[in-house]
GROMACS .gro file of C-alpha atoms in nm:
model
  194
    1MET     CA    1   0.000   0.000   0.000
    2LYS     CA    2   0.123   0.346  -0.087
    3PHE     CA    3   0.074   0.593   0.200
    4ASP     CA    4  -0.029   0.955   0.151
    5ARG     CA    5   0.279   1.166   0.234
    6ALA     CA    6   0.068   1.456   0.366
    7VAL     CA    7  -0.112   1.224   0.609
    8LEU     CA    8   0.216   1.067   0.720
    9ASP     CA    9   0.355   1.414   0.787
   10ARG     CA   10   0.040   1.517   0.976
   11PHE     CA   11   0.079   1.229   1.221
   12THR     CA   12   0.457   1.238   1.257
   13VAL     CA   13   0.567   1.386   1.589
   14ASN     CA   14   0.905   1.471   1.738
   15ARG     CA   15   0.917   1.303   2.077
   16ASP     CA   16   1.177   1.304   2.351
   17LEU     CA   17   1.166   0.980   2.544
   18GLY     CA   18   1.238   1.028   2.910
   19ASP     CA   19   1.245   0.733   3.145
   20TYR     CA   20   1.068   0.483   2.925
   21LEU     CA   21   1.103   0.122   3.034
   22ARG     CA   22   1.223  -0.171   2.834
   23ALA     CA   23   1.182  -0.530   2.947
   24THR     CA   24   1.460  -0.761   2.836
   25LEU     CA   25   1.584  -1.104   2.928
   26LEU     CA   26   1.856  -1.088   3.191
   27ALA     CA   27   2.069  -1.299   2.958
   28ASN     CA   28   2.089  -0.983   2.740
   29ALA     CA   29   2.167  -0.745   3.028
   30THR     CA   30   2.505  -0.643   2.886
   31THR     CA   31   2.335  -0.502   2.573
   32PRO     CA   32   2.029  -0.312   2.702
   33LEU     CA   33   1.969  -0.154   2.360
   34GLY     CA   34   2.038  -0.476   2.172
   35MET     CA   35   1.791  -0.597   1.913
   36GLY     CA   36   1.737  -0.915   1.720
   37TYR     CA   37   1.511  -1.026   1.441
   38GLY     CA   38   1.195  -1.127   1.621
   39ARG     CA   39   0.838  -1.216   1.547
   40THR     CA   40   0.675  -0.921   1.720
   41ARG     CA   41   0.386  -0.694   1.620
   42PHE     CA   42   0.593  -0.458   1.402
   43ALA     CA   43   0.891  -0.683   1.320
   44SER     CA   44   1.015  -0.706   0.965
   45PRO     CA   45   0.858  -1.005   0.790
   46THR     CA   46   1.183  -1.044   0.591
   47ASP     CA   47   1.438  -0.952   0.862
   48ALA     CA   48   1.510  -0.624   0.682
   49PHE     CA   49   1.516  -0.423   1.008
   50ARG     CA   50   1.509  -0.465   1.385
   51LEU     CA   51   1.304  -0.296   1.658
   52LEU     CA   52   1.329  -0.191   2.020
   53TYR     CA   53   1.006  -0.168   2.220
   54ALA     CA   54   0.956   0.050   2.528
   55ALA     CA   55   0.673   0.195   2.735
   56PRO     CA   56   0.637   0.462   3.004
   57ALA     CA   57   0.477   0.221   3.254
   58LEU     CA   58   0.598  -0.109   3.400
   59VAL     CA   59   0.249  -0.258   3.378
   60THR     CA   60   0.263  -0.219   3.000
   61CYS     CA   61   0.612  -0.374   2.976
   62VAL     CA   62   0.494  -0.674   3.178
   63ALA     CA   63   0.170  -0.704   2.980
   64GLU     CA   64   0.352  -0.688   2.647
   65THR     CA   65   0.637  -0.928   2.730
   66LEU     CA   66   0.535  -1.174   3.000
   67VAL     CA   67   0.156  -1.180   3.004
   68ARG     CA   68   0.051  -1.122   2.642
   69ASP     CA   69  -0.237  -1.361   2.555
   70ARG     CA   70  -0.138  -1.647   2.784
   71PHE     CA   71  -0.431  -1.590   3.021
   72ALA     CA   72  -0.701  -1.521   2.761
   73GLY     CA   73  -1.014  -1.708   2.863
   74LYS     CA   74  -0.857  -1.832   3.188
   75SER     CA   75  -0.964  -1.756   3.542
   76LYS     CA   76  -0.641  -1.894   3.690
   77ARG     CA   77  -0.381  -1.628   3.615
   78ASP     CA   78  -0.056  -1.742   3.775
   79LEU     CA   79   0.292  -1.638   3.667
   80THR     CA   80   0.583  -1.829   3.817
   81GLN     CA   81   0.854  -1.649   4.006
   82GLU     CA   82   1.108  -1.861   3.820
   83GLU     CA   83   0.996  -1.715   3.487
   84VAL     CA   84   0.992  -1.359   3.616
   85GLU     CA   85   1.345  -1.409   3.752
   86THR     CA   86   1.472  -1.441   3.393
   87TRP     CA   87   1.359  -1.087   3.306
   88GLY     CA   88   1.504  -0.744   3.370
   89VAL     CA   89   1.409  -0.384   3.303
   90THR     CA   90   1.617  -0.090   3.187
   91VAL     CA   91   1.535   0.279   3.164
   92VAL     CA   92   1.558   0.410   2.808
   93ALA     CA   93   1.579   0.779   2.719
   94SER     CA   94   1.645   0.974   2.402
   95THR     CA   95   1.942   1.203   2.348
   96ALA     CA   96   1.760   1.377   2.062
   97PRO     CA   97   1.394   1.389   1.961
   98LEU     CA   98   1.271   1.082   1.777
   99ARG     CA   99   1.055   1.121   1.465
  100LEU     CA  100   0.766   0.886   1.539
  101LEU     CA  101   0.447   0.807   1.352
  102ASP     CA  102   0.163   0.846   1.604
  103LEU     CA  103  -0.082   0.558   1.566
  104THR     CA  104  -0.277   0.629   1.886
  105GLY     CA  105  -0.544   0.857   1.740
  106LEU     CA  106  -0.694   0.906   1.396
  107GLY     CA  107  -0.368   0.845   1.209
  108PRO     CA  108  -0.436   0.480   1.131
  109THR     CA  109  -0.785   0.560   1.001
  110GLN     CA  110  -0.664   0.844   0.780
  111LEU     CA  111  -0.375   0.633   0.650
  112GLY     CA  112  -0.607   0.340   0.571
  113VAL     CA  113  -0.432   0.101   0.810
  114LYS     CA  114  -0.615  -0.223   0.883
  115THR     CA  115  -0.723  -0.244   1.247
  116ASP     CA  116  -0.563  -0.590   1.255
  117ALA     CA  117  -0.223  -0.422   1.213
  118LEU     CA  118  -0.261  -0.267   1.557
  119PHE     CA  119  -0.490  -0.494   1.755
  120ALA     CA  120  -0.516  -0.847   1.615
  121ARG     CA  121  -0.363  -1.140   1.796
  122ASN     CA  122  -0.217  -1.253   1.464
  123GLN     CA  123   0.061  -1.004   1.393
  124LYS     CA  124   0.099  -1.056   1.018
  125ALA     CA  125  -0.085  -0.733   0.925
  126GLY     CA  126   0.123  -0.533   1.174
  127ARG     CA  127   0.446  -0.667   1.029
  128SER     CA  128   0.340  -0.587   0.673
  129PHE     CA  129   0.232  -0.236   0.773
  130SER     CA  130   0.559  -0.171   0.957
  131ALA     CA  131   0.766  -0.291   0.660
  132GLU     CA  132   0.576  -0.055   0.428
  133ILE     CA  133   0.624   0.239   0.665
  134TYR     CA  134   0.994   0.158   0.711
  135GLU     CA  135   1.045   0.160   0.334
  136GLN     CA  136   0.824   0.458   0.243
  137ALA     CA  137   0.920   0.690   0.530
  138PRO     CA  138   1.298   0.659   0.572
  139THR     CA  139   1.318   0.958   0.808
  140LEU     CA  140   1.089   0.795   1.065
  141ASP     CA  141   1.264   0.656   1.372
  142GLY     CA  142   0.967   0.448   1.481
  143LEU     CA  143   0.605   0.426   1.589
  144ILE     CA  144   0.390   0.531   1.883
  145TYR     CA  145   0.105   0.285   1.933
  146THR     CA  146  -0.143   0.163   2.191
  147SER     CA  147  -0.073  -0.163   2.370
  148ARG     CA  148  -0.353  -0.404   2.294
  149HIS     CA  149  -0.302  -0.555   2.642
  150SER     CA  150  -0.289  -0.250   2.871
  151ARG     CA  151  -0.432   0.013   2.633
  152GLU     CA  152  -0.138   0.235   2.730
  153GLU     CA  153   0.120   0.399   2.505
  154CYS     CA  154   0.419   0.210   2.367
  155VAL     CA  155   0.695   0.295   2.124
  156ALA     CA  156   0.860   0.075   1.867
  157VAL     CA  157   1.193   0.227   1.764
  158TYR     CA  158   1.344   0.110   1.436
  159ASP     CA  159   1.711   0.016   1.426
  160ARG     CA  160   1.785   0.343   1.242
  161GLY     CA  161   1.656   0.542   1.544
  162VAL     CA  162   1.826   0.349   1.824
  163GLY     CA  163   2.138   0.565   1.793
  164LYS     CA  164   1.933   0.844   1.954
  165LEU     CA  165   1.874   0.633   2.267
  166THR     CA  166   2.064   0.565   2.586
  167ALA     CA  167   1.989   0.296   2.842
  168GLY     CA  168   2.074   0.251   3.205
  169PRO     CA  169   2.172  -0.077   3.366
  170VAL     CA  170   1.931  -0.369   3.350
  171HIS     CA  171   1.771  -0.438   3.689
  172PRO     CA  172   1.614  -0.774   3.776
  173LEU     CA  173   1.238  -0.744   3.739
  174MET     CA  174   1.186  -0.939   4.062
  175MET     CA  175   1.369  -0.666   4.255
  176LEU     CA  176   1.141  -0.382   4.144
  177SER     CA  177   0.887  -0.263   4.400
  178ALA     CA  178   0.652  -0.170   4.113
  179LEU     CA  179   0.624  -0.536   4.001
  180VAL     CA  180   0.356  -0.639   4.252
  181PRO     CA  181   0.125  -0.344   4.171
  182ALA     CA  182   0.179  -0.404   3.798
  183LEU     CA  183   0.081  -0.771   3.831
  184SER     CA  184  -0.216  -0.673   4.047
  185ASP     CA  185  -0.333  -0.430   3.777
  186LEU     CA  186  -0.319  -0.721   3.531
  187ASN     CA  187  -0.501  -0.954   3.774
  188VAL     CA  188  -0.199  -1.186   3.774
  189ARG     CA  189  -0.068  -1.372   4.076
  190LEU     CA  190   0.302  -1.441   4.129
  191ILE     CA  191   0.364  -1.796   4.251
  192ARG     CA  192   0.652  -2.036   4.304
  193LYS     CA  193   0.668  -2.331   4.068
  194PRO     CA  194   0.487  -2.626   4.231
   0.00000   0.00000   0.00000
């Protein structure tokens, strides 16, 4: 799909990220801004680019990385401490404003983006959309979008925008005092493996 340049420009914002959070496996703690080729909502379907995801709130990081759809249709919502112990969180900030396409309001509608690209469990439409944006808007550093799990803001920063980011040390998720309230907000209970 060819996007209307005027509409892209209308919904492109310059955003400074201050104290956004990124969840990452502790195994990757030495590279807090590291990225791989994944199978995430806005990942390249052909491994042409990589992404870094971050959010202003811990509840959104936990919802997007650990919880996702695993408890859909389930009344028992238990997350094991052993799994949580493999995760860490780093604070990400920008050193210069990022040029981001804002997909939280009317932008997707005016651009003709399928709702599946933003909210479907199957992420194929989101990946296709992201690849088209990456190719057609080479000055964009990434996307602002709404988490389909927490309905809060998230950012997906393309590899070409990560040079504008810094990250602090990765802290074990289990050590964060905000973890228990975040899990409570998601109606998830932290348990030890039986």
